[in-house]
Coordinates of C-alpha atoms in Angstrom, one line a residue:
Chain A
M238 CA -12.8 -24.5 56.2
I239 CA -13.9 -21.2 54.8
K240 CA -17.6 -20.4 55.3
L241 CA -19.7 -20.2 52.1
R242 CA -23.2 -19.0 51.7
Q243 CA -25.2 -19.8 48.5
I244 CA -26.8 -16.8 46.9
D245 CA -28.3 -18.4 43.8
E246 CA -27.5 -21.3 41.4
Y247 CA -24.2 -19.8 40.4
R248 CA -23.2 -17.4 43.1
W249 CA -21.6 -18.1 46.5
E250 CA -20.5 -15.6 49.1
I251 CA -17.7 -15.7 51.6
P252 CA -19.2 -13.4 54.3
R253 CA -17.1 -10.5 55.6
E254 CA -15.2 -11.7 58.7
G255 CA -12.2 -10.7 60.7
K256 CA -9.8 -8.4 58.8
M257 CA -11.7 -8.7 55.5
R258 CA -12.8 -5.2 54.3
T259 CA -15.4 -6.7 51.9
R260 CA -17.1 -10.0 51.1
G261 CA -15.9 -12.6 48.7
L262 CA -18.1 -13.5 45.7
I263 CA -17.5 -16.8 43.9
F264 CA -19.1 -17.9 40.6
S265 CA -19.4 -21.7 40.7
S266 CA -21.9 -24.5 40.3
K267 CA -22.7 -26.8 43.2
E268 CA -20.9 -29.6 41.4
M269 CA -17.7 -27.7 41.1
L270 CA -17.5 -26.5 44.7
P271 CA -15.9 -29.6 46.3
V272 CA -12.8 -29.1 44.1
L273 CA -12.5 -25.4 45.2
Q274 CA -12.9 -26.3 48.9
A275 CA -10.2 -29.0 48.6
D276 CA -7.4 -26.5 48.3
Q277 CA -6.6 -23.0 49.6
S278 CA -8.1 -20.9 46.8
L279 CA -11.1 -19.7 48.9
Q280 CA -8.8 -18.6 51.7
Q281 CA -6.9 -16.7 49.1
V282 CA -10.1 -14.9 48.0
A283 CA -10.7 -13.9 51.6
N284 CA -7.0 -12.7 51.9
V285 CA -7.4 -10.4 48.9
A286 CA -10.5 -8.9 50.6
T287 CA -8.2 -7.6 53.4
L288 CA -6.2 -5.3 51.1
P289 CA -6.7 -1.5 51.5
G290 CA -8.9 0.3 49.1
I291 CA -10.7 -2.7 47.6
V292 CA -13.9 -1.7 45.9
G293 CA -16.8 -4.2 45.5
P294 CA -16.3 -7.8 46.5
S295 CA -13.1 -9.9 46.1
L296 CA -14.2 -12.0 43.0
A297 CA -13.5 -15.5 41.9
M298 CA -14.4 -17.0 38.6
P299 CA -15.5 -20.7 38.2
D300 CA -12.0 -21.8 37.0
I301 CA -10.4 -20.5 40.2
H302 CA -7.6 -22.6 41.6
W303 CA -4.9 -22.3 44.2
G304 CA -2.3 -19.8 43.1
Y305 CA 0.4 -18.0 45.1
G306 CA -0.9 -15.0 47.0
F307 CA -3.9 -14.3 44.8
A308 CA -5.9 -17.2 43.6
I309 CA -5.8 -17.9 39.8
G310 CA -9.2 -16.9 38.5
G311 CA -9.4 -13.9 40.8
V312 CA -10.6 -10.4 40.1
A313 CA -10.1 -7.4 42.5
A314 CA -10.7 -3.7 41.9
F315 CA -9.0 -0.9 43.9
D316 CA -9.8 2.7 44.3
L317 CA -7.2 4.8 42.4
A318 CA -6.8 7.2 45.4
E319 CA -6.9 4.9 48.3
G320 CA -6.2 1.5 46.9
V321 CA -3.2 -0.6 46.1
V322 CA -1.6 -2.3 43.2
S323 CA 0.0 -5.7 43.6
P324 CA 2.3 -7.5 41.2
G325 CA 1.1 -10.8 42.7
G326 CA -2.5 -9.8 41.6
V327 CA -1.3 -9.9 38.0
G328 CA 1.1 -12.8 38.2
Y329 CA 4.6 -13.6 36.8
D330 CA 3.4 -14.1 33.2
I331 CA 2.3 -10.5 32.7
N332 CA -0.3 -10.3 29.9
C333 CA -0.5 -14.0 29.4
G334 CA -3.3 -14.1 26.9
V335 CA -5.1 -15.6 24.0
R336 CA -5.8 -14.6 20.5
L337 CA -8.1 -16.2 18.0
L338 CA -7.6 -16.1 14.2
R339 CA -10.3 -17.2 11.7
T340 CA -9.7 -18.5 8.2
R341 CA -11.7 -19.0 5.0
L342 CA -10.7 -22.7 5.1
S343 CA -13.0 -25.6 6.0
R344 CA -12.1 -28.6 8.1
E345 CA -12.1 -30.9 5.1
Q346 CA -9.5 -28.7 3.3
V347 CA -7.1 -28.6 6.2
M348 CA -7.3 -32.0 7.8
P349 CA -5.2 -33.9 5.2
R350 CA -2.4 -31.4 5.6
M351 CA -2.6 -31.0 9.4
E352 CA 0.7 -32.9 10.1
A353 CA 2.6 -30.8 7.6
L354 CA 1.0 -27.6 9.1
V355 CA 1.9 -28.6 12.7
N356 CA 5.5 -29.4 11.5
A357 CA 5.8 -26.0 9.7
L358 CA 4.6 -24.2 12.9
F359 CA 7.0 -26.2 15.0
T360 CA 9.9 -25.1 12.7
N361 CA 8.8 -21.5 12.5
I362 CA 7.9 -20.8 16.1
P363 CA 10.5 -21.7 18.8
S364 CA 8.8 -23.5 21.7
G365 CA 9.7 -25.4 24.8
V366 CA 11.9 -25.0 27.8
G367 CA 14.3 -22.0 27.3
S368 CA 13.1 -21.3 23.7
R369 CA 14.8 -18.4 22.0
R370 CA 15.0 -16.9 18.5
K371 CA 18.3 -17.1 16.7
D372 CA 17.1 -14.9 13.8
F373 CA 15.6 -12.1 15.8
K374 CA 17.1 -10.2 18.7
L375 CA 15.9 -7.0 20.3
T376 CA 18.4 -4.3 21.2
G377 CA 18.6 -0.6 22.3
A378 CA 16.1 1.8 20.9
A379 CA 14.1 -0.8 19.0
F380 CA 13.6 -2.8 22.1
K381 CA 12.3 0.3 24.0
K382 CA 10.0 1.1 21.1
A383 CA 8.5 -2.4 21.3
L384 CA 7.9 -2.1 25.0
K385 CA 6.2 1.3 24.5
D386 CA 4.2 0.6 21.4
G387 CA 3.5 -3.1 21.5
V388 CA 1.7 -4.3 18.4
R389 CA 2.0 -0.9 16.7
W390 CA 5.8 -1.5 16.7
A391 CA 5.4 -5.1 15.4
V392 CA 3.2 -4.0 12.6
K393 CA 5.6 -1.2 11.6
E394 CA 8.4 -3.8 11.5
G395 CA 6.3 -5.8 9.0
F396 CA 4.7 -8.3 11.3
G397 CA 1.0 -8.4 10.5
E398 CA -1.4 -5.8 9.3
A399 CA -2.6 -2.4 10.6
G400 CA -6.1 -3.9 10.6
D401 CA -5.0 -6.3 13.4
L402 CA -4.6 -3.4 15.8
A403 CA -8.3 -2.7 16.3
H404 CA -8.9 -6.3 17.2
I405 CA -6.7 -6.4 20.3
E406 CA -7.5 -5.5 23.9
A407 CA -6.2 -1.9 24.5
G408 CA -5.3 -1.7 20.8
G409 CA -2.3 -3.9 21.4
A410 CA -0.5 -1.3 23.6
I411 CA -1.2 -0.3 27.2
E412 CA -0.6 3.4 27.7
G413 CA 2.0 4.7 30.2
A414 CA 4.6 2.0 29.5
D415 CA 8.1 3.2 30.6
P416 CA 11.0 1.1 29.5
E417 CA 13.2 2.9 32.1
A418 CA 11.1 1.2 34.8
I419 CA 12.2 -2.2 33.5
S420 CA 15.5 -3.5 34.8
D421 CA 18.4 -4.6 32.6
F422 CA 17.9 -8.1 34.0
A423 CA 14.4 -8.2 32.5
L424 CA 15.6 -6.7 29.2
N425 CA 18.4 -9.3 29.0
R426 CA 15.9 -12.1 29.6
G427 CA 13.6 -10.9 26.9
K428 CA 16.0 -9.9 24.2
D429 CA 15.8 -13.1 22.1
Q430 CA 12.4 -14.3 23.4
M431 CA 10.1 -12.0 21.3
G432 CA 8.3 -14.3 18.9
T433 CA 8.7 -17.5 21.0
L434 CA 6.0 -19.6 22.6
G435 CA 7.7 -20.7 25.8
S436 CA 6.6 -23.7 27.7
G437 CA 4.0 -24.9 30.2
N438 CA 0.5 -24.5 29.1
H439 CA 1.3 -22.3 26.1
F440 CA 0.4 -23.4 22.6
V441 CA -0.6 -22.6 19.1
E442 CA -3.7 -24.7 18.2
M443 CA -5.7 -25.2 15.0
G444 CA -9.3 -26.1 15.4
Y445 CA -12.6 -25.8 13.7
V446 CA -16.0 -24.4 14.7
D447 CA -18.0 -27.5 15.7
E448 CA -21.0 -25.8 17.4
I449 CA -22.7 -22.5 17.2
Y450 CA -24.8 -21.3 20.1
D451 CA -25.8 -17.9 18.7
A452 CA -25.9 -17.7 14.9
A453 CA -26.3 -13.9 14.8
L454 CA -23.3 -13.3 17.1
A455 CA -21.2 -15.9 15.4
G456 CA -21.9 -14.3 12.0
Q457 CA -20.9 -10.9 13.3
L458 CA -17.6 -12.4 14.6
G459 CA -17.0 -13.9 11.2
L460 CA -17.4 -17.5 12.4
F461 CA -19.2 -20.3 10.6
R462 CA -19.6 -24.0 11.2
D463 CA -16.6 -26.2 10.1
Q464 CA -14.4 -23.1 9.7
V465 CA -10.8 -23.6 10.6
T466 CA -9.4 -21.4 13.4
A467 CA -6.1 -20.8 15.1
I468 CA -5.5 -19.9 18.8
V469 CA -2.2 -18.5 20.1
H470 CA -1.8 -18.7 23.9
T471 CA 1.4 -17.2 25.4
G472 CA 2.6 -14.2 27.3
S473 CA 5.6 -12.0 28.1
R474 CA 8.1 -14.7 28.7
G475 CA 11.2 -14.2 30.9
L476 CA 10.9 -10.4 30.6
G477 CA 7.5 -10.4 32.3
H478 CA 8.6 -12.9 34.9
Q479 CA 11.6 -10.7 35.8
V480 CA 9.4 -7.5 36.0
C481 CA 7.1 -9.3 38.5
E482 CA 10.0 -10.6 40.5
D483 CA 11.8 -7.2 40.6
Y484 CA 8.6 -5.4 41.8
I485 CA 7.6 -8.1 44.3
K486 CA 10.9 -7.2 46.1
V487 CA 10.1 -3.5 45.8
M488 CA 6.6 -4.1 47.1
L489 CA 7.8 -6.2 50.1
K490 CA 9.6 -3.1 51.3
A491 CA 6.8 -0.7 50.2
S492 CA 4.2 -2.7 52.2
A493 CA 6.2 -2.2 55.3
K494 CA 6.9 1.4 54.5
Y495 CA 3.2 2.2 54.0
G496 CA 2.1 0.0 56.9
I497 CA 0.0 -2.4 54.9
E498 CA -0.7 -5.6 56.8
L499 CA -0.2 -8.7 54.7
P500 CA -1.8 -12.1 55.3
D501 CA 0.6 -13.6 52.8
R502 CA 3.9 -12.1 51.6
Q503 CA 3.1 -12.8 48.0
L504 CA 0.2 -10.3 48.3
C505 CA 2.7 -7.5 48.8
C506 CA 1.6 -4.2 47.3
A507 CA 1.9 -0.4 47.3
P508 CA -0.6 2.4 47.1
I509 CA -1.5 3.1 43.4
T510 CA -0.5 6.8 43.9
S511 CA 2.9 5.9 45.5
P512 CA 6.1 6.1 43.4
E513 CA 6.5 2.4 43.8
G514 CA 2.9 1.7 42.6
Q515 CA 3.3 4.1 39.6
R516 CA 6.6 2.6 38.6
Y517 CA 5.2 -0.9 38.8
L518 CA 2.3 0.1 36.6
A519 CA 4.7 1.6 34.0
A520 CA 6.9 -1.5 34.0
M521 CA 3.9 -3.8 33.9
A522 CA 2.5 -2.0 30.9
G523 CA 5.9 -2.4 29.1
A524 CA 5.8 -6.2 29.8
A525 CA 2.2 -6.4 28.7
N526 CA 3.1 -4.6 25.4
F527 CA 6.0 -7.1 25.0
A528 CA 3.4 -9.9 25.3
F529 CA 1.0 -8.3 22.8
A530 CA 3.8 -7.9 20.4
N531 CA 4.9 -11.5 21.0
R532 CA 1.5 -12.9 20.1
Q533 CA 1.5 -10.6 17.0
M534 CA 4.9 -11.9 15.8
I535 CA 3.8 -15.5 16.4
T536 CA 0.6 -14.7 14.4
H537 CA 2.9 -13.5 11.5
W538 CA 4.6 -16.9 11.6
V539 CA 1.3 -18.7 11.8
R540 CA 0.2 -16.9 8.7
E541 CA 3.5 -17.8 6.9
S542 CA 3.2 -21.4 7.9
F543 CA -0.4 -21.6 6.4
E544 CA 0.9 -20.0 3.2
Q545 CA 3.8 -22.4 3.0
V546 CA 1.7 -25.5 3.5
F547 CA -1.4 -24.6 1.5
Q548 CA 0.4 -22.6 -1.2
M549 CA -2.3 -19.9 -0.9
G550 CA -2.0 -16.1 -0.6
P551 CA -3.2 -14.1 2.4
G552 CA -6.5 -13.2 0.6
Q553 CA -7.5 -16.8 0.0
L554 CA -6.5 -17.9 3.5
G555 CA -8.3 -15.0 5.2
L556 CA -6.3 -15.4 8.4
E557 CA -7.8 -12.5 10.2
L558 CA -7.6 -11.6 13.8
V559 CA -10.9 -12.1 15.7
Y560 CA -9.6 -10.8 18.9
D561 CA -6.7 -10.9 21.4
V562 CA -7.4 -10.8 25.2
A563 CA -5.1 -10.5 28.2
H564 CA -5.9 -12.7 31.2
N565 CA -3.1 -11.7 33.6
I566 CA -3.2 -7.9 33.9
A567 CA -4.0 -4.8 36.0
K568 CA -5.9 -2.1 34.1
I569 CA -7.0 1.4 34.9
E570 CA -10.7 1.5 34.0
T571 CA -13.8 3.5 34.8
H572 CA -16.7 1.6 36.4
V573 CA -20.0 2.7 37.8
V574 CA -20.0 1.9 41.6
E575 CA -23.2 2.6 43.5
G576 CA -24.4 4.9 40.7
Q577 CA -21.1 6.9 40.5
P578 CA -18.4 6.5 37.8
R579 CA -15.1 5.7 39.5
K580 CA -11.6 5.2 38.2
L581 CA -10.3 1.8 39.4
C582 CA -7.3 -0.4 39.1
V583 CA -8.8 -3.8 38.1
H584 CA -6.5 -6.8 38.7
R585 CA -7.4 -9.8 36.6
K586 CA -5.2 -12.8 37.4
G587 CA -6.5 -15.7 35.3
A588 CA -9.6 -13.8 34.4
T589 CA -10.7 -12.2 31.1
R590 CA -12.1 -8.8 30.4
A591 CA -15.7 -9.1 29.1
F592 CA -17.0 -5.7 28.1
P593 CA -20.6 -5.4 26.8
P594 CA -21.9 -4.0 23.5
H595 CA -21.4 -0.2 23.1
H596 CA -18.7 0.1 25.7
P597 CA -16.2 2.7 24.5
E598 CA -13.3 0.3 24.8
V599 CA -14.9 -2.3 22.6
P600 CA -13.8 -1.9 18.9
K601 CA -16.2 -0.7 16.3
A602 CA -16.5 -4.2 14.7
Y603 CA -17.9 -5.5 18.0
R604 CA -20.1 -2.5 19.1
E605 CA -23.2 -4.5 18.6
T606 CA -21.9 -7.9 19.8
G607 CA -19.8 -7.1 22.8
Q608 CA -16.2 -7.8 23.2
P609 CA -15.1 -11.3 22.1
V610 CA -14.0 -13.5 25.0
L611 CA -11.7 -16.4 24.2
I612 CA -11.6 -19.4 26.6
P613 CA -9.1 -22.1 25.7
G614 CA -9.7 -25.6 27.1
D615 CA -7.3 -28.5 27.4
M616 CA -5.6 -29.9 24.3
G617 CA -8.0 -32.9 23.9
R618 CA -11.5 -31.3 24.3
Y619 CA -12.6 -27.9 23.1
S620 CA -12.3 -24.1 23.4
F621 CA -15.0 -21.5 23.6
V622 CA -15.8 -18.1 22.1
L623 CA -18.1 -15.9 24.1
V624 CA -18.9 -12.2 24.3
G625 CA -19.0 -9.8 27.2
T626 CA -22.2 -8.6 28.8
Q627 CA -23.7 -5.7 30.6
K628 CA -24.2 -7.9 33.7
A629 CA -20.4 -8.6 33.7
L630 CA -19.8 -4.9 33.6
E631 CA -22.1 -4.3 36.5
E632 CA -21.2 -7.3 38.7
T633 CA -17.6 -8.3 38.0
F634 CA -16.0 -5.0 36.7
G635 CA -16.5 -6.5 33.2
S636 CA -14.6 -9.8 33.9
T637 CA -15.2 -13.5 33.3
C638 CA -13.4 -16.8 33.4
H639 CA -10.1 -17.6 31.5
G640 CA -9.9 -21.3 31.0
A641 CA -10.5 -24.8 32.3
G642 CA -8.5 -24.6 35.5
R643 CA -6.2 -27.4 36.7
M644 CA -7.7 -30.3 38.7
M645 CA -4.6 -32.5 39.0
S646 CA -1.1 -31.3 39.9
R647 CA 1.5 -31.7 37.2
H648 CA 3.0 -34.5 39.2
Q649 CA -0.3 -36.4 39.3
A650 CA -0.8 -35.7 35.6
K651 CA 2.6 -37.2 34.8
K652 CA 1.7 -40.2 36.9
A653 CA -1.6 -40.6 35.1
A654 CA 0.2 -40.4 31.7
R655 CA 2.9 -42.9 32.6
G656 CA 3.0 -45.9 30.3
R657 CA 0.7 -44.1 27.8
S658 CA 1.5 -42.3 24.6
I659 CA -0.5 -39.1 24.9
I660 CA 0.5 -38.1 21.4
Q661 CA -0.9 -41.4 20.0
E662 CA -4.1 -41.1 22.0
L663 CA -4.7 -37.6 20.7
A664 CA -3.9 -38.8 17.1
A665 CA -6.5 -41.5 17.5
K666 CA -9.0 -38.6 18.2
G667 CA -7.8 -36.8 15.1
I668 CA -5.6 -34.3 16.8
V669 CA -2.0 -33.9 15.7
V670 CA 0.2 -32.6 18.6
R671 CA 3.9 -31.8 18.6
G672 CA 5.7 -30.6 21.6
A673 CA 9.3 -29.9 22.4
G674 CA 9.3 -32.2 25.4
R675 CA 7.3 -35.2 26.4
G676 CA 7.1 -33.9 29.9
T677 CA 4.9 -30.9 29.1
I678 CA 2.5 -32.9 26.9
D679 CA 2.0 -35.4 29.7
E680 CA 1.5 -32.6 32.2
E681 CA -1.2 -31.1 30.0
I682 CA -3.3 -34.2 29.5
S683 CA -7.1 -33.6 29.3
E684 CA -7.9 -35.3 32.6
A685 CA -5.6 -32.9 34.5
Y686 CA -8.1 -30.1 33.7
K687 CA -11.7 -29.4 34.6
D688 CA -14.0 -29.8 31.7
V689 CA -14.0 -26.2 30.3
S690 CA -17.6 -26.5 29.2
E691 CA -18.6 -26.7 32.9
V692 CA -16.7 -23.5 33.6
V693 CA -18.2 -21.8 30.5
D694 CA -21.8 -22.9 31.4
V695 CA -21.4 -21.2 34.8
V696 CA -20.4 -17.8 33.4
H697 CA -23.0 -18.1 30.7
G698 CA -25.7 -19.2 33.2
A699 CA -24.7 -16.4 35.6
G700 CA -24.8 -13.9 32.7
I701 CA -21.2 -12.7 33.0
A702 CA -20.5 -13.7 29.4
K703 CA -22.5 -15.2 26.5
K704 CA -21.7 -18.4 24.6
V705 CA -21.2 -17.9 20.9
A706 CA -19.3 -20.9 19.5
R707 CA -17.3 -24.0 20.4
L708 CA -14.0 -24.9 18.7
K709 CA -12.6 -28.4 18.5
P710 CA -8.9 -29.0 18.2
L711 CA -7.3 -30.5 15.0
G712 CA -3.6 -29.9 15.7
A713 CA -1.3 -28.0 18.0
I714 CA 2.3 -27.2 18.9
K715 CA 2.9 -27.2 22.6
G716 CA 5.6 -25.3 24.5
Chain B
M4 CA 14.2 -39.8 63.0
V5 CA 16.5 -42.7 63.4
H6 CA 19.7 -40.8 62.7
D7 CA 20.8 -40.0 66.2
K8 CA 24.5 -41.0 65.9
K9 CA 26.7 -37.9 65.5
K10 CA 28.5 -38.7 62.3
P11 CA 27.5 -35.8 60.0
E12 CA 30.2 -36.3 57.4
A13 CA 29.7 -40.0 57.1
S14 CA 25.9 -39.9 56.7
L15 CA 25.3 -36.9 54.4
R16 CA 22.2 -38.4 52.8
R17 CA 20.3 -38.7 56.0
R18 CA 17.3 -37.1 54.2
R19 CA 16.3 -36.4 50.7
P20 CA 17.8 -33.1 49.6
Y21 CA 14.5 -32.1 47.9
R22 CA 11.1 -33.5 47.2
E23 CA 7.8 -32.3 45.6
L24 CA 4.8 -31.4 47.7
P25 CA 1.3 -31.7 46.3
H26 CA 0.1 -28.4 44.8
T27 CA -2.5 -28.2 42.0
A28 CA -1.4 -25.4 39.8
D29 CA 2.2 -25.0 40.5
L30 CA 5.1 -26.9 42.0
A31 CA 6.1 -26.8 45.7
W32 CA 9.3 -28.1 47.1
R33 CA 10.4 -29.3 50.5
L34 CA 14.1 -28.7 50.6
W35 CA 16.6 -29.9 53.2
G36 CA 20.2 -29.3 54.1
A37 CA 22.5 -30.3 57.0
S38 CA 23.5 -26.6 57.0
L39 CA 22.1 -23.5 55.4
P40 CA 24.7 -23.4 52.6
E41 CA 23.9 -27.0 51.8
L42 CA 20.1 -26.1 51.8
F43 CA 20.9 -23.5 49.2
E44 CA 23.0 -25.9 47.1
N45 CA 20.2 -28.4 47.2
A46 CA 17.8 -25.8 46.0
G47 CA 20.0 -25.2 43.0
C48 CA 20.1 -28.9 42.3
A49 CA 16.3 -29.1 42.6
L50 CA 15.9 -26.4 40.0
S51 CA 18.2 -27.9 37.5
A52 CA 16.5 -31.3 38.0
T53 CA 13.1 -29.7 37.4
L54 CA 14.2 -28.2 34.1
T55 CA 16.2 -31.2 32.8
D56 CA 18.0 -34.4 33.9
R57 CA 20.9 -32.9 35.8
R58 CA 23.1 -36.0 35.1
Y59 CA 23.4 -35.0 31.5
L60 CA 24.8 -31.6 32.3
R61 CA 28.6 -31.4 31.8
R62 CA 30.9 -29.2 33.9
R63 CA 31.9 -26.8 31.1
A64 CA 31.4 -23.3 32.4
T65 CA 31.3 -21.5 35.7
R66 CA 29.2 -18.6 36.9
E67 CA 30.0 -16.6 40.0
V68 CA 26.9 -15.4 41.8
R69 CA 26.8 -12.7 44.4
L70 CA 23.5 -11.6 45.8
S71 CA 22.2 -9.6 48.7
A72 CA 18.6 -9.4 50.1
F73 CA 17.0 -8.2 53.2
D74 CA 16.5 -11.6 54.8
Q75 CA 17.4 -15.3 54.5
E76 CA 14.1 -16.3 52.9
T77 CA 14.2 -13.5 50.3
L78 CA 17.8 -14.6 49.6
L79 CA 16.6 -18.1 48.8
V80 CA 14.0 -16.9 46.4
D81 CA 16.5 -14.5 44.8
W82 CA 19.0 -17.3 44.4
L83 CA 16.5 -19.5 42.6
N84 CA 15.3 -16.6 40.4
H85 CA 18.9 -15.6 39.6
L86 CA 19.5 -19.2 38.4
L87 CA 16.4 -18.8 36.2
Y88 CA 17.8 -15.5 34.9
L89 CA 21.1 -17.2 34.0
F90 CA 19.1 -19.9 32.2
D91 CA 17.1 -17.3 30.2
L92 CA 20.2 -15.3 29.4
D93 CA 22.1 -18.0 27.5
G94 CA 20.7 -21.4 28.5
F95 CA 23.1 -21.9 31.4
L96 CA 22.1 -24.7 33.8
G97 CA 24.1 -25.7 36.9
R98 CA 25.3 -29.2 37.5
D99 CA 27.2 -28.4 40.7
F100 CA 26.4 -25.7 43.2
Q101 CA 29.0 -24.5 45.7
V102 CA 27.9 -21.9 48.3
E103 CA 31.1 -20.2 49.3
S104 CA 29.7 -17.8 51.9
L105 CA 26.3 -17.2 53.2
T106 CA 24.9 -14.8 55.8
S107 CA 21.2 -13.9 56.4
E108 CA 21.6 -11.1 53.8
R109 CA 24.4 -12.1 51.5
L110 CA 25.3 -15.1 49.3
K111 CA 28.4 -15.9 47.3
A112 CA 28.3 -19.0 45.2
R113 CA 30.0 -20.8 42.3
V114 CA 27.9 -22.7 39.8
T115 CA 29.4 -25.1 37.3
G116 CA 27.5 -26.5 34.4
E117 CA 26.7 -25.8 30.7
S118 CA 24.2 -24.3 28.3
F119 CA 21.0 -26.3 27.8
D120 CA 21.1 -28.2 24.4
P121 CA 17.8 -29.7 23.5
T122 CA 19.5 -32.4 21.4
R123 CA 21.4 -33.7 24.5
H124 CA 19.3 -32.6 27.4
P125 CA 15.8 -33.9 28.0
E126 CA 13.2 -31.1 28.5
R127 CA 11.3 -31.4 31.7
T128 CA 9.2 -28.6 33.3
A129 CA 9.7 -24.9 32.6
V130 CA 9.7 -22.7 35.7
K131 CA 8.7 -19.1 35.6
A132 CA 9.7 -18.0 39.0
A133 CA 10.2 -18.9 42.7
T134 CA 7.6 -17.2 44.7
F135 CA 7.1 -15.9 48.3
H136 CA 3.9 -17.8 48.8
Q137 CA 4.2 -20.1 51.9
L138 CA 7.9 -19.5 51.8
S139 CA 9.7 -20.7 54.9
I140 CA 13.1 -21.7 56.2
V141 CA 13.1 -23.5 59.6
P142 CA 15.6 -25.3 61.7
V143 CA 14.9 -29.0 62.1
G144 CA 16.6 -31.6 64.3
D145 CA 19.3 -32.5 61.8
G146 CA 19.7 -29.3 59.8
W147 CA 17.4 -26.9 57.9
Q148 CA 14.2 -27.3 56.0
A149 CA 12.7 -24.9 53.5
T150 CA 9.4 -24.7 51.6
V151 CA 9.3 -22.9 48.3
V152 CA 6.4 -22.7 45.8
L153 CA 7.3 -22.2 42.1
D154 CA 5.2 -20.7 39.4
L155 CA 5.2 -22.9 36.3

C-alpha cells in the first residue's frame, strides 16, 4: 500500500520515494481515504510524480478515482522548457466540461411543465450510444473554422449570442489550434457529432437553487433561491477520443525516442518543446474548441426547447450563461513558483480550473468574485456552484475538484439497479429523467457515486474553492 | 484446468471468451482465445456486446480491416479502437469477426454486421476508447489471455 502522511485536516502527502521526482499531495477527508486506498489511484499519483519536468507536487483532488495512467481527479504542472505533455494526462474526452445557465424562472413556474421540457430537450438534442445529428454536418472549411475558433464560430453561425463568449473558459477557444494536426479519422468521427450529447455520464439537467452559502457572491453570479438553472455536461465526442488515441501512439514512440522512462504505458508523453509535443497541443486545442462549440450548440437547443415549452421569448426566459469550465484539459498558464512567475503546462484530468478574483484570465463580470466553478453531482442529489480562490492559485495551480467521483463500478451499479425502476424512483423524488438507454441510467444511479457534498466540503474546507450555492435537480436528459 | 484432453476443435468453449473485471471508473476485460486470431475475434465480440445485444445484429454489411502497429498489444488496442471508429462513422457494429491473418505487427480481418438502429438494437454502454493501461497479452496453458481497460 502507498504510504500516506497527514498534513492537516484536508491534506495528505505521498512522500517522495524511489523514482518520484516530487511528492504527491492529496486533498481528502479522513472519512474518504479508505475508498481512495482501495484502488490504484494513489499509485497513479505517485507514477505521475516520476515524469520529467514536473513542477510542484503531483496533485489529487478529493474526487480522485482510478483512471488509466493518470488518476481521474489529478493535476500536474510541467515546466515549458524541461517538462512533458501527455495525452493520458488530459484523457480521451478532451475538454469534457460543464456549463451552467441561469433563468428568470422560478421552480413553481417550471415544475408543472417539466415533463414537456424534458421531452422537448430529448427531441432537440441527440443523445445516447452513437448519437449523431441528421440535420447538421460539418465539412471542409467550416469544420476547420469550428476547430480553430470554437464558440466564436458557433456564434457566427447563429448559435447563441456574442455575450456568451466572455463567460466561457479561454473565451470558448484555446489559441494555437491547428486542424492540420488532427487526422482524417478524427474529423470523420466528429463530422455529425457537433451538437450531440453522447453517452455515459453526460447530461443536460434542469435544477433550481435550493441553498445559498454566500449571498453576496450568489448575487454577483446572478443566482437567487428557487431560480431554475440548466447544466450541460459533455465533451468533444468521437473527435476528441480519436485525437487522444492518435497521439498516444505518437507518444509511445516519442517516449522511447526521448528516453523517458514510463511506469505505465498510458502515461506516454513527449517534451513540450518537441515537434510531437507541439503537434499534440495544437490538435488537443482543436478538439477542445470542438467541445466548447458542442456545448454552445447544445445551449442553443436548450434555449429553443424552453422557448417552445413556455412560449416565452429569450428576454423573458433570461437563459444566460453563468460560466463554462473544462475539466479534461492541458493549458499553458503562468504561475508563481517559489516567488518567480513561470510558464507551465498544467494538466487537469477530472479537475476544474479555479482562478481567484482579479486574475487576468477571469472575465470582467467575475473580477470581484473569482471564476465560477461548476461541480455536477449524480442525477438524484445535487450540484454545486463555487468560485476560485487565491489559495487554489498558490497551492494547486488554480485547480479544484470536478464532480462526485464514482464509488461503484458500472457493473456493480447495474447489479444494484436490477429489479428497480430508477426512472420511477427519481420521479417519486420529483425528478423527471429521460435517457436513450436503460443501461446508462442504471449505471448512473446515485449510490454509484460519492456524495458530491463531501467532495465539495473538502475543497471548501481546504480553501481551494469557495461554496456559493447548491442546485437540486428537477429533470434531465441522459446520454 | 480440467481440460487436458487434446481435442481443441471439439471443445472450443473451454473458457469464456471474455469477461468483465472489477474496475471502478471504467471497464476492464479479461479476454481469452485458443489462438491469437481467436483472441482478437473475441475482443471484437466483447466490444459489440458492450455497446448492444450482439444477437440482434444482422449480417448485412462487411468491412475489411487492415491495420499495422509496432507490437501485438498495440495492435489489439488499435483493432478495438478501429471498430469504435467504424461505429462512430456510420453506426456499423460487427456481429461476426474473422481474422484472416495476424502477425505481431499486422492484422487483416473481415467484419460482418450492420448499422446500429436504436429502434431494433438495445443501447448498452458507450465506449470512448480502448487504453494501454494495464494492457497485456500472455500465453496461458490452453491459448492466449489478454487484459484491456476501456475508457467509458
